[in-house]
Short mmCIF file of C-alpha atoms in Angstrom, two decimals:
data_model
loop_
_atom_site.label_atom_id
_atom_site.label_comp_id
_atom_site.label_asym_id
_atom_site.label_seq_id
_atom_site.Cartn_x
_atom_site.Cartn_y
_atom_site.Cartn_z
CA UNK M 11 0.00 0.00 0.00
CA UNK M 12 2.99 2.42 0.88
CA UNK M 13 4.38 1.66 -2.66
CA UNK M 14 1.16 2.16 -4.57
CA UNK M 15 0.57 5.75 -2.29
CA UNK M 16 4.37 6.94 -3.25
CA UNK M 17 3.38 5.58 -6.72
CA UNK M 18 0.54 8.10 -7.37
CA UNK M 19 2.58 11.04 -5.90
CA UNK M 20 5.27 10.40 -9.15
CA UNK M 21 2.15 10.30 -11.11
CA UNK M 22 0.40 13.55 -9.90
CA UNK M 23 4.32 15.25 -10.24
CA UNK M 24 4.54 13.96 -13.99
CA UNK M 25 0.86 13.99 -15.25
CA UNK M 26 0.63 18.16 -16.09
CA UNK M 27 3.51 17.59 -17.80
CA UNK M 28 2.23 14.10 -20.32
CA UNK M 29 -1.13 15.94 -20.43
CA UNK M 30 0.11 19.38 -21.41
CA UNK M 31 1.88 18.31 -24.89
CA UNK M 32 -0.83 16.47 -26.11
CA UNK M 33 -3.30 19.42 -25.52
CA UNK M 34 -0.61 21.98 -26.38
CA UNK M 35 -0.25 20.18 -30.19
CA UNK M 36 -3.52 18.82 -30.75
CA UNK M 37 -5.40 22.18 -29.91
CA UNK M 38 -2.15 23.98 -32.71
CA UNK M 39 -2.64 21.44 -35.38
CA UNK M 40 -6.55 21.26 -35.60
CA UNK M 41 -7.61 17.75 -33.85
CA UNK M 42 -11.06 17.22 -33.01
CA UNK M 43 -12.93 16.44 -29.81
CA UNK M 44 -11.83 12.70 -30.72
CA UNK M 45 -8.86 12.53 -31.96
CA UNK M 46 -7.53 15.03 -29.23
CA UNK M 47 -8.93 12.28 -26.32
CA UNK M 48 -7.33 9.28 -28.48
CA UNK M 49 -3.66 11.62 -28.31
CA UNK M 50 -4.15 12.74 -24.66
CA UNK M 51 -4.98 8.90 -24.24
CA UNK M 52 -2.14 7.05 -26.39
CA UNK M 53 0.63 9.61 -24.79
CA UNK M 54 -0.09 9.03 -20.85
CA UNK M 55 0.12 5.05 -21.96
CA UNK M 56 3.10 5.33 -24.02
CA UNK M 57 4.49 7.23 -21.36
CA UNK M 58 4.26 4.34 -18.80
CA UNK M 59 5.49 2.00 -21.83
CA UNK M 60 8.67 4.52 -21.85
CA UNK M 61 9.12 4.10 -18.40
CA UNK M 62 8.98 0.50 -17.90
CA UNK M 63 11.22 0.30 -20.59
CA UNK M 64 13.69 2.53 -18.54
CA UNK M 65 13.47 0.66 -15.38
CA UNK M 66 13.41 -2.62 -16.38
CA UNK M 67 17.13 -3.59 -17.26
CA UNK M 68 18.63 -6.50 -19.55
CA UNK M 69 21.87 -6.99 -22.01
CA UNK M 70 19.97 -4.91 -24.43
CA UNK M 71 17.95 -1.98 -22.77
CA UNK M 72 17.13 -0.60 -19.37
CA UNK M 73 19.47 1.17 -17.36
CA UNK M 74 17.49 0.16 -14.43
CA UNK M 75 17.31 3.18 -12.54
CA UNK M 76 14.25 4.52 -10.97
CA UNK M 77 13.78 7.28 -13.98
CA UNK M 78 10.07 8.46 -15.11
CA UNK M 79 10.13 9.08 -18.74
CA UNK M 80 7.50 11.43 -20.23
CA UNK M 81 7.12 13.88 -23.44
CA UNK M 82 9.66 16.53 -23.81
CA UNK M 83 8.56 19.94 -24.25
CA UNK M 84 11.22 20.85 -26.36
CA UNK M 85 9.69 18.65 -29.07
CA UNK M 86 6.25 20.75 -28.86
CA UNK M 87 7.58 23.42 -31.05
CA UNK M 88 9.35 21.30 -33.67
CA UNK M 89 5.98 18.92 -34.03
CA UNK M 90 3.74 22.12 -34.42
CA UNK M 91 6.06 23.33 -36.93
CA UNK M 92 6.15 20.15 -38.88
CA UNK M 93 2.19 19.58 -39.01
CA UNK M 94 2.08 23.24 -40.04
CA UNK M 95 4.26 22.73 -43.08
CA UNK M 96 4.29 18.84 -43.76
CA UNK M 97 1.37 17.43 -41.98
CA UNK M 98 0.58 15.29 -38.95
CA UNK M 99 1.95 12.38 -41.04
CA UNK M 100 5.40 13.97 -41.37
CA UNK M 101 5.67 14.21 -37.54
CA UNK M 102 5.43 10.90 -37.23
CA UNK M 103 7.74 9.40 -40.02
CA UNK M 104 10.21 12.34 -38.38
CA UNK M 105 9.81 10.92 -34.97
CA UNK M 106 10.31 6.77 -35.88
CA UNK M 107 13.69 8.23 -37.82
CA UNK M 108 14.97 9.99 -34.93
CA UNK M 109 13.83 7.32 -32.52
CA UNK M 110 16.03 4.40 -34.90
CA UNK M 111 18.75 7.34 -35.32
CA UNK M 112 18.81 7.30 -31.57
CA UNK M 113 19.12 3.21 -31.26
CA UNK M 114 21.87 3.67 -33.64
CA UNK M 115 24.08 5.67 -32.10
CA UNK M 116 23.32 4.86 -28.00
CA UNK M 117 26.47 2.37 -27.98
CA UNK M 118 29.00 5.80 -29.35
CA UNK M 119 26.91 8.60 -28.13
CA UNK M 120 29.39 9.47 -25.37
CA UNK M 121 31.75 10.35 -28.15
CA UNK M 122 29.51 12.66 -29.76
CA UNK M 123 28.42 14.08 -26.91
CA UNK M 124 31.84 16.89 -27.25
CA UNK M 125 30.09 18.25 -30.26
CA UNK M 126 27.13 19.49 -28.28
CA UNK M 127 28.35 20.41 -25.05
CA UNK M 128 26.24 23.18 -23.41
CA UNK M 129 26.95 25.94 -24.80
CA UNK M 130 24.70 23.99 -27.80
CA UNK M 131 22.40 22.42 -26.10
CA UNK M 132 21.63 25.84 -24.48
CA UNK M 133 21.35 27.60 -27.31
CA UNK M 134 18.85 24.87 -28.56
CA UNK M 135 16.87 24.65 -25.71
CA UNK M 136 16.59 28.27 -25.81
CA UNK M 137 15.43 28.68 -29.13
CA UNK M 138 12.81 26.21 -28.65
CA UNK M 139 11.38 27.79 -25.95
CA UNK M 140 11.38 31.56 -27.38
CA UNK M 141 9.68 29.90 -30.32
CA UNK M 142 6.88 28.23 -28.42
CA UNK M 143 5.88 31.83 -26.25
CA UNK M 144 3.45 33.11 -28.48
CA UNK M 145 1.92 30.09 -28.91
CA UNK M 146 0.87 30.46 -25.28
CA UNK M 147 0.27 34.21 -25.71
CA UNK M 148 -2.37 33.26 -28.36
CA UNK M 149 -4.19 30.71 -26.01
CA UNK M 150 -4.31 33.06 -23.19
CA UNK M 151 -6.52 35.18 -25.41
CA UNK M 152 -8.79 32.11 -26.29
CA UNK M 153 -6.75 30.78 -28.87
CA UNK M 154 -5.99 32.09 -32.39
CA UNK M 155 -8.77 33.44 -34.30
CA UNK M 156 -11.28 32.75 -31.74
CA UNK M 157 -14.19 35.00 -31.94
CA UNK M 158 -13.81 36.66 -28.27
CA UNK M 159 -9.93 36.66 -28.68
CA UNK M 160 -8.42 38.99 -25.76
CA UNK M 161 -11.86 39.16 -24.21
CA UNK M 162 -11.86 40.17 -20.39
CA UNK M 163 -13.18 36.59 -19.54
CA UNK M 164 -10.09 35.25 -21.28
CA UNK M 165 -7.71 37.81 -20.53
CA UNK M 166 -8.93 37.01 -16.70
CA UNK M 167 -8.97 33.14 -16.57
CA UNK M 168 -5.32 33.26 -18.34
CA UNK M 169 -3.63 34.89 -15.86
CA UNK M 170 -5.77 33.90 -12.96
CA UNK M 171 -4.27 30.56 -13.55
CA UNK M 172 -0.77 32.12 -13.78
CA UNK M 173 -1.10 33.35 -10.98
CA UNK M 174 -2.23 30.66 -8.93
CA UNK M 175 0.65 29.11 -10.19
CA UNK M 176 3.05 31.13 -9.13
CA UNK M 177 1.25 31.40 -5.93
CA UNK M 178 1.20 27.95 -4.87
CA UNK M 179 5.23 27.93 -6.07
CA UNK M 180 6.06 30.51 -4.03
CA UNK M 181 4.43 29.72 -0.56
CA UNK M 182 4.82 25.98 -1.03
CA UNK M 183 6.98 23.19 -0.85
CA UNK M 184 8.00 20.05 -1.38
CA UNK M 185 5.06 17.76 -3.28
CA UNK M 186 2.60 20.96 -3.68
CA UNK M 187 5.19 22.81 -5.50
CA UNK M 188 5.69 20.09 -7.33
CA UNK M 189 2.22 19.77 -8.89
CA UNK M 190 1.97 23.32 -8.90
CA UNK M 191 0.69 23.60 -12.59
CA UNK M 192 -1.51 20.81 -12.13
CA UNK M 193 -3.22 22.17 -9.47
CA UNK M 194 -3.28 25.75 -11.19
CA UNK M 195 -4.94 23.94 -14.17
CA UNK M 196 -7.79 22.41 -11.98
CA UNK M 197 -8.71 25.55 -10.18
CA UNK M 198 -8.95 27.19 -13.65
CA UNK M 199 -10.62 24.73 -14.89
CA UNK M 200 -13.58 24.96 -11.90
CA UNK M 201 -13.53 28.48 -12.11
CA UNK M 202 -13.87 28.89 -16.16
CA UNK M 203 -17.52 26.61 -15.35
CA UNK M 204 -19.02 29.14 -13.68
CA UNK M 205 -18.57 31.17 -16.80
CA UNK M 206 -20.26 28.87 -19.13
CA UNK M 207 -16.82 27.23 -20.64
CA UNK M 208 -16.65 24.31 -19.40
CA UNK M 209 -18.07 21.79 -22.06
CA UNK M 210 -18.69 17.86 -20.90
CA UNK M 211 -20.27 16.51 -24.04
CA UNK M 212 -17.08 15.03 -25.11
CA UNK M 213 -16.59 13.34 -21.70
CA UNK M 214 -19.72 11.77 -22.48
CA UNK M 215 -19.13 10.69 -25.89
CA UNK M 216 -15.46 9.24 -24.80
CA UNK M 217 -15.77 5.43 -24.43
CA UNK M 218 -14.58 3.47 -21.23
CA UNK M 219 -11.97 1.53 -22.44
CA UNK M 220 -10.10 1.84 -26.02
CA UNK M 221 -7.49 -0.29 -27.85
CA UNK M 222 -4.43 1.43 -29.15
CA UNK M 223 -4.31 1.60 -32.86
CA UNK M 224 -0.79 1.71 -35.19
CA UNK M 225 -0.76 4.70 -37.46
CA UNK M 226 -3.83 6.26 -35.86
CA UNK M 227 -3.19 9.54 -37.81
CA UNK M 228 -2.16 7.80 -40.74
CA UNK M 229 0.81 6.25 -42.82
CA UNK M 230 3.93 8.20 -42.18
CA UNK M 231 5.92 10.26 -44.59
CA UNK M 232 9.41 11.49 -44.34
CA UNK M 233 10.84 14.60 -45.34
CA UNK M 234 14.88 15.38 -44.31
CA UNK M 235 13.75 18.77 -42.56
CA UNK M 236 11.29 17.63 -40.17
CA UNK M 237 13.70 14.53 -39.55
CA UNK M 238 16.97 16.28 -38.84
CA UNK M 239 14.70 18.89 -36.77
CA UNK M 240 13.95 15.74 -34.58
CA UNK M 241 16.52 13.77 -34.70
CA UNK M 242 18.40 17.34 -32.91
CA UNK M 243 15.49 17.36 -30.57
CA UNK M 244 16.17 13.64 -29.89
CA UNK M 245 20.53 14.46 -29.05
CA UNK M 246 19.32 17.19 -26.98
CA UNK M 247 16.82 14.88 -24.91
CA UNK M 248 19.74 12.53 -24.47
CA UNK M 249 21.87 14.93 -23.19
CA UNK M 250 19.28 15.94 -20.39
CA UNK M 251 18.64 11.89 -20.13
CA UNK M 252 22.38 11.69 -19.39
CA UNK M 253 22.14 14.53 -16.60
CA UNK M 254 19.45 12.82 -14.97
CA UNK M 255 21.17 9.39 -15.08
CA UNK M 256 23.81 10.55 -13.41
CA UNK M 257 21.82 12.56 -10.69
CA UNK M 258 20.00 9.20 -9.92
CA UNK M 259 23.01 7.12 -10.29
CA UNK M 260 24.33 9.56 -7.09
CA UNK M 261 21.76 9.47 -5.15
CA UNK M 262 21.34 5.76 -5.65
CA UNK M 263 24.58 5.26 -4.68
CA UNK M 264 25.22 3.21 -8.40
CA UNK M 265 28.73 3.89 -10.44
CA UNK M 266 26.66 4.17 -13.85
CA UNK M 267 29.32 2.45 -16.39
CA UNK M 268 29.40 2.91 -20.15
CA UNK M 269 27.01 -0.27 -20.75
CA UNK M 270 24.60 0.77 -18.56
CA UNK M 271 24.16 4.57 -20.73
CA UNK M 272 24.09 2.99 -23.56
CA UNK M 273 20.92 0.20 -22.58
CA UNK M 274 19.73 3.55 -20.98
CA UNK M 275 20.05 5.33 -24.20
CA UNK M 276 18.85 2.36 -26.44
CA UNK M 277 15.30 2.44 -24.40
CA UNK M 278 15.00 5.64 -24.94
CA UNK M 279 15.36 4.98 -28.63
CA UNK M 280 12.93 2.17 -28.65
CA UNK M 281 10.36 4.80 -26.60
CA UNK M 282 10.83 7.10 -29.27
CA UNK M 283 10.08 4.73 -32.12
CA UNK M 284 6.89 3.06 -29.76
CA UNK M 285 6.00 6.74 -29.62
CA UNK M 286 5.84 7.47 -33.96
CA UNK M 287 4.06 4.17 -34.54
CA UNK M 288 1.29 4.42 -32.02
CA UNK M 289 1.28 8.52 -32.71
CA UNK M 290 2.35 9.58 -29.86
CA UNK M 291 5.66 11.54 -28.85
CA UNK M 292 9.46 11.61 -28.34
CA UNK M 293 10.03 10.44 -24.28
CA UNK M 294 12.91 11.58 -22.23
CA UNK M 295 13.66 11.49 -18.57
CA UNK M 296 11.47 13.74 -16.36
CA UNK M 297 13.59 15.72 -13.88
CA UNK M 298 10.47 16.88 -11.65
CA UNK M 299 9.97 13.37 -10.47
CA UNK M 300 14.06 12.92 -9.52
CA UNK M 301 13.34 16.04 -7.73
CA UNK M 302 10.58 14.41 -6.07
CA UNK M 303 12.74 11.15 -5.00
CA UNK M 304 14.93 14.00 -3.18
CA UNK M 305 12.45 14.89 -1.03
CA UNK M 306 10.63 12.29 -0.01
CA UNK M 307 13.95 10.58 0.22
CA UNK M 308 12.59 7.39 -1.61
CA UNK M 309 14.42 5.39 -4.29
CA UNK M 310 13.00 2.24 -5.12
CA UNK M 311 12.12 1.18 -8.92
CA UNK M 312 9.32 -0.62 -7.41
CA UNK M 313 7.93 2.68 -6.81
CA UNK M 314 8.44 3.95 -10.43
CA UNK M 315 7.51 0.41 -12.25
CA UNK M 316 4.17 0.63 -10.46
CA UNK M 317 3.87 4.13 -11.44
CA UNK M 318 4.53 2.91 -15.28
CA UNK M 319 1.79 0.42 -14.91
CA UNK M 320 -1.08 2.88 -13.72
CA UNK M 321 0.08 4.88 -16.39
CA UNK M 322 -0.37 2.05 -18.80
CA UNK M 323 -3.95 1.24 -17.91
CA UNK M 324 -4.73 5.02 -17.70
CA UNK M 325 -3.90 5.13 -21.03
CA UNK M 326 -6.50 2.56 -22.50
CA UNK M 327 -9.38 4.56 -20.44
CA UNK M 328 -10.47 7.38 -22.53
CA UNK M 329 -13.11 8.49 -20.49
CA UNK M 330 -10.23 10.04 -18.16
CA UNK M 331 -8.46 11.23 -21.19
CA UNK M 332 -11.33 13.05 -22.23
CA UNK M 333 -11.61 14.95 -19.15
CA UNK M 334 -8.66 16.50 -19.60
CA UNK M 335 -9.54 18.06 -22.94
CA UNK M 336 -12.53 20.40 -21.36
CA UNK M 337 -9.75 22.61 -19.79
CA UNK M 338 -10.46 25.79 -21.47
CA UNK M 339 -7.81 27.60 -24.22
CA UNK M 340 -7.39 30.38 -21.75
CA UNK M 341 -6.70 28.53 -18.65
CA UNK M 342 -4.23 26.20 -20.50
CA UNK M 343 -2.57 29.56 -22.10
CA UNK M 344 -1.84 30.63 -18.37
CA UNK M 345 -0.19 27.42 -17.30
CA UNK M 346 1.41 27.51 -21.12
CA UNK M 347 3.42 30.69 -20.23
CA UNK M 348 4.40 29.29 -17.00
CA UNK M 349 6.21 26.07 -18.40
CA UNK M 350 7.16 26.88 -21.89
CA UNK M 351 8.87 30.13 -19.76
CA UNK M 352 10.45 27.24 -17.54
CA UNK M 353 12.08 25.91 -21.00
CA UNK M 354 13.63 29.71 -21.78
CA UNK M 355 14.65 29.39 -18.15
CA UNK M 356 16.52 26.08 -18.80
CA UNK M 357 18.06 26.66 -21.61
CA UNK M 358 19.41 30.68 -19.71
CA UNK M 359 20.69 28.43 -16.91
CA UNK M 360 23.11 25.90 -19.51
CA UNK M 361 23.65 28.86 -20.70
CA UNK M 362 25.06 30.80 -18.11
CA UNK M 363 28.25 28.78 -17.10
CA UNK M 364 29.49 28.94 -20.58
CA UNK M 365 28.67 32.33 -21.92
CA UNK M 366 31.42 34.26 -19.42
CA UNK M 367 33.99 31.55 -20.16
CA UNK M 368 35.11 33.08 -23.14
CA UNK M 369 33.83 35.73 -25.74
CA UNK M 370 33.35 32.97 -28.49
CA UNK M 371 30.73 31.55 -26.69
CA UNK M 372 29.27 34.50 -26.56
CA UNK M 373 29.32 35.29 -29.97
CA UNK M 374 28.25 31.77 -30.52
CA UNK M 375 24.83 32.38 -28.56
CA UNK M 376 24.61 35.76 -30.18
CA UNK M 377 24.31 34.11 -33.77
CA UNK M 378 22.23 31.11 -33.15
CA UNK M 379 20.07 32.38 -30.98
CA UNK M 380 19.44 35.43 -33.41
CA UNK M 381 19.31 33.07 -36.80
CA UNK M 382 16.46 30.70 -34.71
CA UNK M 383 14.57 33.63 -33.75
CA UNK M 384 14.77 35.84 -37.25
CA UNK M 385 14.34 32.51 -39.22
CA UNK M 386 11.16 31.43 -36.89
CA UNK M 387 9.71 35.85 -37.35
CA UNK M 388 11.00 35.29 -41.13
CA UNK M 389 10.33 31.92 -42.65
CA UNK M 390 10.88 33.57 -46.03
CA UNK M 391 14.10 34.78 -45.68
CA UNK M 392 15.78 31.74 -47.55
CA UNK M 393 12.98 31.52 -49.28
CA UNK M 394 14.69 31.74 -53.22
CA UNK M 395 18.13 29.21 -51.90
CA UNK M 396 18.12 25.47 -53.55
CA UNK M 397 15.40 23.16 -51.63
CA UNK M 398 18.70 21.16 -50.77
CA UNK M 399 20.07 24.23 -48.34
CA UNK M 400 16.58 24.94 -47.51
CA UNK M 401 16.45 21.55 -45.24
CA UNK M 402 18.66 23.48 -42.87
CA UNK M 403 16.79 26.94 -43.40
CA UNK M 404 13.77 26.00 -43.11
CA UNK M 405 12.63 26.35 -39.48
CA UNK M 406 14.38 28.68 -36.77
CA UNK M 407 14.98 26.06 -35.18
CA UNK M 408 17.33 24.04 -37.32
CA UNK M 409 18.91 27.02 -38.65
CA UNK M 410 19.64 28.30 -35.23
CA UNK M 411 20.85 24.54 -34.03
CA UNK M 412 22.81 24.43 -37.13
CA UNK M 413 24.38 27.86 -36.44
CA UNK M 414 25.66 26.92 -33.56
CA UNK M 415 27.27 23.43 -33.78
CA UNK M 416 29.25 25.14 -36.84
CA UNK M 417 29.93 28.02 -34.83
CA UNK M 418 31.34 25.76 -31.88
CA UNK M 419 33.62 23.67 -34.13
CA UNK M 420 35.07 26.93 -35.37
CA UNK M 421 35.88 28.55 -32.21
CA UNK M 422 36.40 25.93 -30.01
CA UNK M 423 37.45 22.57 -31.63
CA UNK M 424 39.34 23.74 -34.26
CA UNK M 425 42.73 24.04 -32.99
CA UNK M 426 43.91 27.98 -32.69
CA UNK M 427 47.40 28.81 -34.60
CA UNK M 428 49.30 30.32 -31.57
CA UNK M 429 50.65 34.13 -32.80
CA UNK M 430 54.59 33.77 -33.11
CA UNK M 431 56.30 36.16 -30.71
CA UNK M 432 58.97 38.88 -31.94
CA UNK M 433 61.46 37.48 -29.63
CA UNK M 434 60.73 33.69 -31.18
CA UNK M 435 61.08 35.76 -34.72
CA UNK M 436 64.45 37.03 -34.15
CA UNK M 437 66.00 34.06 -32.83
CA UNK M 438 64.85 32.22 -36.02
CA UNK M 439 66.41 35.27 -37.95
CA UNK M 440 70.13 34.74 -36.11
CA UNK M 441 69.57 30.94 -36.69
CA UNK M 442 69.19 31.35 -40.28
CA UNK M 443 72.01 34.20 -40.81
CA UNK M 444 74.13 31.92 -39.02
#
């Protein structure tokens, strides 16, 4: 009984979090009623799938840590982007690529690691969430082109939640603060009935129980552009995997060996490609429930497998899924700004260790940073190039990611000619003349 109770707290921790990305790019890309329950539904399952995967451990995946995998935010912006220009089926052909990319690779990923070391990642994480802001801006207003956009109901509700938020984050601790958004998102939720907006008619239409279905959304298709844009959303997600390995590995008291990244690694891969067929999402290790381990001091992988298996058979319940879907546009814009704001906060933080080591990095952040954001204002920019450059020109986000693992080769991997001294000089003169 203790387990299963410490079991639902990691659930309540992680759930605003699998619910949010779902909602966030179903309600962008046009899903129905339906189709936004079956998403809401397939992603909370596949996110206990991606978690079991984790924990378990064998010769050929698992690092067997007590990790909770979920969606990563910093694919919402990428998969918007996509279904914008490609369509849904693109995501999904982008996301089994980067998931078999990522299977590929787990065994020599520590060697690649050196070619996005933070001052990359950073700038990626960064761009990513300054791209995904007005996206929340337009669903605090009631969404874009809703017909009482920026109305004082919406305006109201939007940063009612926000506030609440922030609220319960700054006189709480502990567990509260750790479902903060959660909680901001119910009490929105119950206020935003008493206005009207609060509509249960798809909770009634959702069925009890549902089976999953391959290619819900369709047959995939590939194009290079939404892949590499994925596949550098997938190295980034490692990268935070590998931080959060090692943070468990500590406080587990585990010497985490090259074998046991790499099965870590490799089920994240196999989560990723789980996640394209059954059109869901790319899955990475969720740091709010290591935080969570910290203070209630418990470790156990019991705890987290049994939190992968309620997630698992809340997944195949619609009827729950559905509920989550009647949280008004306005109320999910406030708890939007709140956690995409968390992402620019993320990627400030890598940031900030590397940008006063040296004035290249600096200059590094200064480009890429600047490219993702006047590519993402100005998708026509590159516009008249060959469709073969345009694969890296496309989005701000590739550009920008692009820009700066080119710009970090050339000022700091690239070996600097050391300037010759006029001492040095002379001597070779006298040497010669003699």
């Amino acid at each position: 009984m203790k387990s299963f109770t410490l079991s639902i707290q990691h659930l309540l921790a992680m759930y605003a979090g699998a619910i949010l990305v779902p909602l966030i790019v179903g309600g962008s890309i046009g899903l129905n009623a339906e189709q936004l329950t079956y998403l809401v539904a397939i992603d909370i399952l596949m996110c206990g799938v991606a978690t079991i995967l984790q924990v378990m451990q064998n010769r050929v995946f698992g690092i067997g840590l007590p990790v909770v995998l979920g969606c990563t935010f910093t694919a919402v912006g990428p998969i918007i982007h996509i279904a914008g220009e490609y369509g849904i089926s693109a995501v999904y052909g982008a996301i089994i690529t980067s998931g078999l990319f990522v299977i590929l690779i787990s065994g020599f990923f520590g060697k690649l690691v050196r070619f996005f070391p933070p001052v990359v990642t950073g700038c990626v994480v960064t761009i990513i969430g300054i791209t995904l802001i007005p996206v929340a801006i337009n669903n605090m207003g009631g969404g874009e082109g809703a017909p009482d956009f920026g109305s004082f109901t919406n305006i109201a509700l939007s940063f009612g939640t926000l506030f609440m938020i922030i609220a319960i984050y700054r006189f709480s601790t502990g567990f509260m603060r750790a479902i903060s958004i959660l909680i901001g998102l119910i009490i929105g939720t119950i206020v935003a009935s008493f206005f009207g907006l609060v509509d249960f008619q798809n909770v009634k239409d959702a069925s009890y129980v549902h089976m999953v279905v391959p290619f819900y959304f369709g047959v995939p298709t590939f194009h290079w552009s939404a892949i590499i844009t994925m596949i550098l959303v997938a190295i980034v997600s490692l990268v935070e995997s590998t931080g959060v390995y090692f943070a468990l590995g500590d406080m587990t008291e585990r010497d985490l060996k090259k074998n046991d990244l790499t099965r870590g690694y490799r089920a994240e891969g196999i989560a990723i490609v789980f996640g394209g067929i059954f059109n869901a999402f790319p899955y990475t290790a969720f740091s709010q429930n290591v935080g969570l381990m910290q203070i209630t001091g418990v470790k156990s992988r019991k705890v987290i497998f049994i939190t992968g298996v309620m997630l698992v058979v809340l997944g195949f319940v619609p009827k729950l899924a559905a509920i989550t879907t009647i949280i008004p546009t306005a109320v999910l814009g406030g708890a939007m700004l709140a956690m995409f704001g968390m992402v620019v906060a993320q990627g400030i933080k890598m940031l900030s260790g590397v940008i006063v080591e040296s004035s290249e990095n600096a200059m590094i952040i200064a480009c890429s940073v600047g490219m993702g954001l006047g590519v993402t204002v100005a998708p026509e920019l590159f516009a008249q190039f060959p469709s073969s450059i345009q694969i890296l020109t496309s989005n701000g986000i590739v550009a920008g990611s692009f820009t700066a693992i080119i710009l970090n080769i050339v000022f700091n991997m690239i070996p600097k000619k050391e300037k010759v001294s006029e001492t040095t000089k002379i001597e070779e003169k006298e040497t010669y003349v003699s």
